[in-house]
Amino acid sequence: YQALIISGVIIITTVVFSYMAYNKFILEPKKEDATTELNQAQYYFNLALNNEDSKGLFVNAINGGGGKFGFLDIIENYDNTPSSNLAVFSVGMSYLNLNKYDKVIEYLKDFESQDILLSSIAQGVLGDAYLQLGDQKSALESYEKATSLNSNNFTTPKYLYKAGLLSISLGKNKAASQYFKKIKNDFPDSKEAEFIDIQIAKTE
């Protein structure tokens, strides 16, 4: 069986070296290029957030400008890189600011990230988009998921509050009360907790 063993070792060695070469000469340079392109798209995005005339800047962030890639180009050309994944999140946020809610859902409905805070925000934004399109059931599901992904003083009370308000409009006062009481008990220092007793009273 010596020939088979030697052949097996050669095959394994070839695969290992091929993988290492792919990482070093293809994947790593691809990641670096993606990061460079993302920086320019993110620059337009940040400008848009701080500019009253933001529509054109969001469009540049999405489609590119000045000869540089936009978020959509990065998603298409740098698949399976961290920059591509962040571009998916950013393009969803851009479309939200442009009131293109169907596009928000298209890009964020399957978004996943190791950054749990980003995942939570993406689910919350997804809920906002569903709500704008009149899909209250999906909006509530997204808000609930947003609150369960990462417990923190920023996103959790924010989306608990939205889930509570939406539950009231759906006639689910008991569920709304639970959302509001969780804010009061678990996040007493949050902005949403300031007048939470008023909201709790509305559910009883």
mmCIF file of C-alpha atoms in Angstrom:
data_model
loop_
_atom_site.group_PDB
_atom_site.id
_atom_site.type_symbol
_atom_site.label_atom_id
_atom_site.label_comp_id
_atom_site.label_asym_id
_atom_site.label_seq_id
_atom_site.Cartn_x
_atom_site.Cartn_y
_atom_site.Cartn_z
ATOM 1 C CA TYR A 1 0.000 0.000 0.000
ATOM 2 C CA GLN A 2 3.056 2.256 -0.057
ATOM 3 C CA ALA A 3 2.143 3.771 -3.427
ATOM 4 C CA LEU A 4 -1.380 4.608 -2.227
ATOM 5 C CA ILE A 5 -0.040 6.190 0.964
ATOM 6 C CA ILE A 6 2.459 8.293 -0.971
ATOM 7 C CA SER A 7 -0.231 9.358 -3.429
ATOM 8 C CA GLY A 8 -2.508 10.322 -0.540
ATOM 9 C CA VAL A 9 0.209 12.406 1.081
ATOM 10 C CA ILE A 10 0.940 14.160 -2.217
ATOM 11 C CA ILE A 11 -2.751 14.968 -2.749
ATOM 12 C CA ILE A 12 -3.157 16.320 0.804
ATOM 13 C CA THR A 13 0.034 18.379 0.507
ATOM 14 C CA THR A 14 -1.102 19.801 -2.817
ATOM 15 C CA VAL A 15 -4.480 20.775 -1.383
ATOM 16 C CA VAL A 16 -2.882 22.433 1.664
ATOM 17 C CA PHE A 17 -0.398 24.433 -0.401
ATOM 18 C CA SER A 18 -3.111 25.400 -2.888
ATOM 19 C CA TYR A 19 -5.271 26.679 -0.055
ATOM 20 C CA MET A 20 -2.372 28.633 1.444
ATOM 21 C CA ALA A 21 -1.498 30.113 -1.953
ATOM 22 C CA TYR A 22 -5.138 31.080 -2.555
ATOM 23 C CA ASN A 23 -5.290 32.860 0.795
ATOM 24 C CA LYS A 24 -2.002 34.689 0.331
ATOM 25 C CA PHE A 25 -2.129 35.651 -3.336
ATOM 26 C CA ILE A 26 -5.866 35.937 -4.059
ATOM 27 C CA LEU A 27 -8.029 36.264 -0.960
ATOM 28 C CA GLU A 28 -5.856 38.638 1.095
ATOM 29 C CA PRO A 29 -5.244 41.129 -1.764
ATOM 30 C CA LYS A 30 -8.974 40.923 -2.558
ATOM 31 C CA LYS A 31 -9.807 41.851 1.040
ATOM 32 C CA GLU A 32 -7.401 44.807 0.916
ATOM 33 C CA ASP A 33 -8.873 46.092 -2.355
ATOM 34 C CA ALA A 34 -12.393 45.703 -0.962
ATOM 35 C CA THR A 35 -11.498 47.708 2.141
ATOM 36 C CA THR A 36 -10.077 50.539 0.024
ATOM 37 C CA GLU A 37 -13.196 50.698 -2.140
ATOM 38 C CA LEU A 38 -15.488 50.478 0.894
ATOM 39 C CA ASN A 39 -13.801 53.470 2.508
ATOM 40 C CA GLN A 40 -14.839 55.726 -0.389
ATOM 41 C CA ALA A 41 -18.434 54.461 -0.437
ATOM 42 C CA GLN A 42 -18.616 54.858 3.324
ATOM 43 C CA TYR A 43 -17.281 58.400 2.957
ATOM 44 C CA TYR A 44 -20.258 59.323 0.780
ATOM 45 C CA PHE A 45 -22.577 57.587 3.240
ATOM 46 C CA ASN A 46 -21.197 59.517 6.214
ATOM 47 C CA LEU A 47 -21.432 62.783 4.288
ATOM 48 C CA ALA A 48 -25.068 62.039 3.502
ATOM 49 C CA LEU A 49 -25.888 61.482 7.162
ATOM 50 C CA ASN A 50 -24.606 64.950 7.985
ATOM 51 C CA ASN A 51 -25.934 66.830 4.964
ATOM 52 C CA GLU A 52 -29.398 68.288 4.410
ATOM 53 C CA ASP A 53 -29.198 67.603 0.671
ATOM 54 C CA SER A 54 -28.366 63.953 1.181
ATOM 55 C CA LYS A 55 -30.158 62.161 -1.658
ATOM 56 C CA GLY A 56 -27.334 62.499 -4.200
ATOM 57 C CA LEU A 57 -24.753 61.436 -1.644
ATOM 58 C CA PHE A 58 -26.687 58.304 -0.732
ATOM 59 C CA VAL A 59 -26.971 57.503 -4.439
ATOM 60 C CA ASN A 60 -23.182 57.906 -4.777
ATOM 61 C CA ALA A 61 -22.668 55.649 -1.779
ATOM 62 C CA ILE A 62 -24.858 52.999 -3.383
ATOM 63 C CA ASN A 63 -23.751 53.259 -7.027
ATOM 64 C CA GLY A 64 -20.311 54.829 -6.715
ATOM 65 C CA GLY A 65 -18.891 58.175 -7.724
ATOM 66 C CA GLY A 66 -15.639 59.774 -8.784
ATOM 67 C CA GLY A 67 -14.506 56.582 -10.471
ATOM 68 C CA LYS A 68 -14.822 54.611 -7.228
ATOM 69 C CA PHE A 69 -17.050 51.663 -6.412
ATOM 70 C CA GLY A 70 -20.295 52.040 -4.506
ATOM 71 C CA PHE A 71 -21.777 49.523 -2.099
ATOM 72 C CA LEU A 72 -23.458 47.537 -4.892
ATOM 73 C CA ASP A 73 -20.166 47.202 -6.792
ATOM 74 C CA ILE A 74 -18.419 45.974 -3.659
ATOM 75 C CA ILE A 75 -21.134 43.391 -3.024
ATOM 76 C CA GLU A 76 -20.834 42.151 -6.608
ATOM 77 C CA ASN A 77 -17.054 42.185 -6.991
ATOM 78 C CA TYR A 78 -15.818 41.265 -3.514
ATOM 79 C CA ASP A 79 -18.159 38.476 -2.483
ATOM 80 C CA ASN A 80 -17.300 36.577 0.721
ATOM 81 C CA THR A 81 -15.186 39.381 2.183
ATOM 82 C CA PRO A 82 -15.908 41.315 5.397
ATOM 83 C CA SER A 83 -16.192 44.500 3.312
ATOM 84 C CA SER A 84 -18.871 42.941 1.122
ATOM 85 C CA ASN A 85 -20.901 41.961 4.158
ATOM 86 C CA LEU A 86 -20.612 45.460 5.624
ATOM 87 C CA ALA A 87 -21.613 46.885 2.232
ATOM 88 C CA VAL A 88 -24.837 44.853 2.390
ATOM 89 C CA PHE A 89 -25.669 46.467 5.728
ATOM 90 C CA SER A 90 -24.738 49.948 4.505
ATOM 91 C CA VAL A 91 -26.698 49.684 1.270
ATOM 92 C CA GLY A 92 -29.762 48.666 3.275
ATOM 93 C CA MET A 93 -29.339 51.715 5.495
ATOM 94 C CA SER A 94 -28.872 53.907 2.419
ATOM 95 C CA TYR A 95 -32.075 52.659 0.827
ATOM 96 C CA LEU A 96 -33.898 53.301 4.115
ATOM 97 C CA ASN A 97 -32.841 56.941 3.967
ATOM 98 C CA LEU A 98 -34.050 57.088 0.363
ATOM 99 C CA ASN A 99 -37.420 55.608 1.415
ATOM 100 C CA LYS A 100 -36.924 52.611 -0.885
ATOM 101 C CA TYR A 101 -38.312 50.116 1.602
ATOM 102 C CA ASP A 102 -38.581 47.164 -0.781
ATOM 103 C CA LYS A 103 -34.832 47.483 -1.412
ATOM 104 C CA VAL A 104 -34.151 47.603 2.336
ATOM 105 C CA ILE A 105 -35.947 44.276 2.709
ATOM 106 C CA GLU A 106 -34.170 42.792 -0.319
ATOM 107 C CA TYR A 107 -30.727 43.417 1.161
ATOM 108 C CA LEU A 108 -31.287 43.068 4.896
ATOM 109 C CA LYS A 109 -33.706 40.155 5.191
ATOM 110 C CA ASP A 110 -30.849 37.617 5.026
ATOM 111 C CA PHE A 111 -28.140 39.812 6.554
ATOM 112 C CA GLU A 112 -25.916 38.117 9.122
ATOM 113 C CA SER A 113 -22.881 39.430 10.928
ATOM 114 C CA GLN A 114 -20.524 38.366 13.678
ATOM 115 C CA ASP A 115 -21.075 41.876 15.012
ATOM 116 C CA ILE A 116 -24.278 41.250 16.971
ATOM 117 C CA LEU A 117 -24.986 44.967 17.316
ATOM 118 C CA LEU A 118 -25.063 45.335 13.521
ATOM 119 C CA SER A 119 -27.331 42.304 13.272
ATOM 120 C CA SER A 120 -29.689 43.833 15.816
ATOM 121 C CA ILE A 121 -29.815 47.176 14.006
ATOM 122 C CA ALA A 122 -30.370 45.425 10.674
ATOM 123 C CA GLN A 123 -33.366 43.560 12.092
ATOM 124 C CA GLY A 124 -34.778 46.762 13.549
ATOM 125 C CA VAL A 125 -34.363 48.612 10.259
ATOM 126 C CA LEU A 126 -35.990 45.666 8.520
ATOM 127 C CA GLY A 127 -38.932 46.088 10.896
ATOM 128 C CA ASP A 128 -39.172 49.780 9.993
ATOM 129 C CA ALA A 129 -39.233 48.904 6.286
ATOM 130 C CA TYR A 130 -41.945 46.268 6.716
ATOM 131 C CA LEU A 131 -44.005 48.735 8.755
ATOM 132 C CA GLN A 132 -43.731 51.410 6.058
ATOM 133 C CA LEU A 133 -45.026 48.888 3.525
ATOM 134 C CA GLY A 134 -47.959 47.945 5.763
ATOM 135 C CA ASP A 135 -46.722 44.484 6.748
ATOM 136 C CA GLN A 136 -47.261 44.826 10.504
ATOM 137 C CA LYS A 137 -46.832 41.116 11.259
ATOM 138 C CA SER A 138 -43.377 40.956 9.676
ATOM 139 C CA ALA A 139 -42.457 44.278 11.282
ATOM 140 C CA LEU A 140 -43.300 42.950 14.744
ATOM 141 C CA GLU A 141 -41.355 39.747 14.122
ATOM 142 C CA SER A 142 -38.315 41.797 13.084
ATOM 143 C CA TYR A 143 -38.536 44.058 16.134
ATOM 144 C CA GLU A 144 -38.800 41.000 18.391
ATOM 145 C CA LYS A 145 -35.756 39.415 16.743
ATOM 146 C CA ALA A 146 -33.831 42.685 17.068
ATOM 147 C CA THR A 147 -34.409 42.698 20.836
ATOM 148 C CA SER A 148 -33.261 39.097 21.229
ATOM 149 C CA LEU A 149 -29.969 39.286 19.309
ATOM 150 C CA ASN A 150 -28.005 41.491 21.676
ATOM 151 C CA SER A 151 -29.004 42.951 25.021
ATOM 152 C CA ASN A 152 -27.720 46.514 25.310
ATOM 153 C CA ASN A 153 -28.937 49.963 26.380
ATOM 154 C CA PHE A 154 -29.112 51.288 22.831
ATOM 155 C CA THR A 155 -30.930 48.899 20.490
ATOM 156 C CA THR A 156 -32.831 46.664 22.908
ATOM 157 C CA PRO A 157 -35.057 49.283 24.581
ATOM 158 C CA LYS A 158 -35.476 51.070 21.243
ATOM 159 C CA TYR A 159 -36.948 48.029 19.529
ATOM 160 C CA LEU A 160 -38.833 46.860 22.604
ATOM 161 C CA TYR A 161 -40.555 50.253 22.524
ATOM 162 C CA LYS A 162 -41.376 49.946 18.832
ATOM 163 C CA ALA A 163 -42.656 46.410 19.373
ATOM 164 C CA GLY A 164 -44.827 47.694 22.204
ATOM 165 C CA LEU A 165 -46.357 50.512 20.162
ATOM 166 C CA LEU A 166 -47.012 48.196 17.243
ATOM 167 C CA SER A 167 -48.581 45.606 19.554
ATOM 168 C CA ILE A 168 -51.004 48.229 20.846
ATOM 169 C CA SER A 169 -52.055 49.092 17.285
ATOM 170 C CA LEU A 170 -52.612 45.360 16.672
ATOM 171 C CA GLY A 171 -54.775 45.082 19.787
ATOM 172 C CA LYS A 172 -52.208 43.007 21.646
ATOM 173 C CA ASN A 173 -52.171 45.011 24.857
ATOM 174 C CA LYS A 174 -50.869 42.183 27.034
ATOM 175 C CA ALA A 175 -47.828 41.692 24.803
ATOM 176 C CA ALA A 176 -47.304 45.473 24.634
ATOM 177 C CA SER A 177 -47.360 45.668 28.428
ATOM 178 C CA GLN A 178 -44.664 43.001 28.637
ATOM 179 C CA TYR A 179 -42.431 44.896 26.207
ATOM 180 C CA PHE A 180 -42.851 48.158 28.113
ATOM 181 C CA LYS A 181 -42.326 46.549 31.529
ATOM 182 C CA LYS A 182 -39.120 44.939 30.293
ATOM 183 C CA ILE A 183 -37.854 48.400 29.393
ATOM 184 C CA LYS A 184 -38.809 49.699 32.839
ATOM 185 C CA ASN A 185 -37.222 46.797 34.718
ATOM 186 C CA ASP A 186 -34.169 45.993 32.602
ATOM 187 C CA PHE A 187 -33.292 49.334 31.004
ATOM 188 C CA PRO A 188 -34.307 52.039 33.499
ATOM 189 C CA ASP A 189 -31.562 54.405 32.302
ATOM 190 C CA SER A 190 -32.553 54.280 28.646
ATOM 191 C CA LYS A 191 -34.239 57.135 26.802
ATOM 192 C CA GLU A 192 -37.291 54.946 26.216
ATOM 193 C CA ALA A 193 -37.745 54.435 29.968
ATOM 194 C CA GLU A 194 -38.323 58.139 30.700
ATOM 195 C CA PHE A 195 -42.090 58.048 30.114
ATOM 196 C CA ILE A 196 -42.630 54.305 30.036
ATOM 197 C CA ASP A 197 -45.202 54.350 32.848
ATOM 198 C CA ILE A 198 -47.529 56.286 30.540
ATOM 199 C CA GLN A 199 -47.255 53.581 27.908
ATOM 200 C CA ILE A 200 -47.745 50.821 30.453
ATOM 201 C CA ALA A 201 -50.923 52.560 31.663
ATOM 202 C CA LYS A 202 -52.288 52.525 28.105
ATOM 203 C CA THR A 203 -52.107 48.738 28.055
ATOM 204 C CA GLU A 204 -54.042 48.178 31.280
#
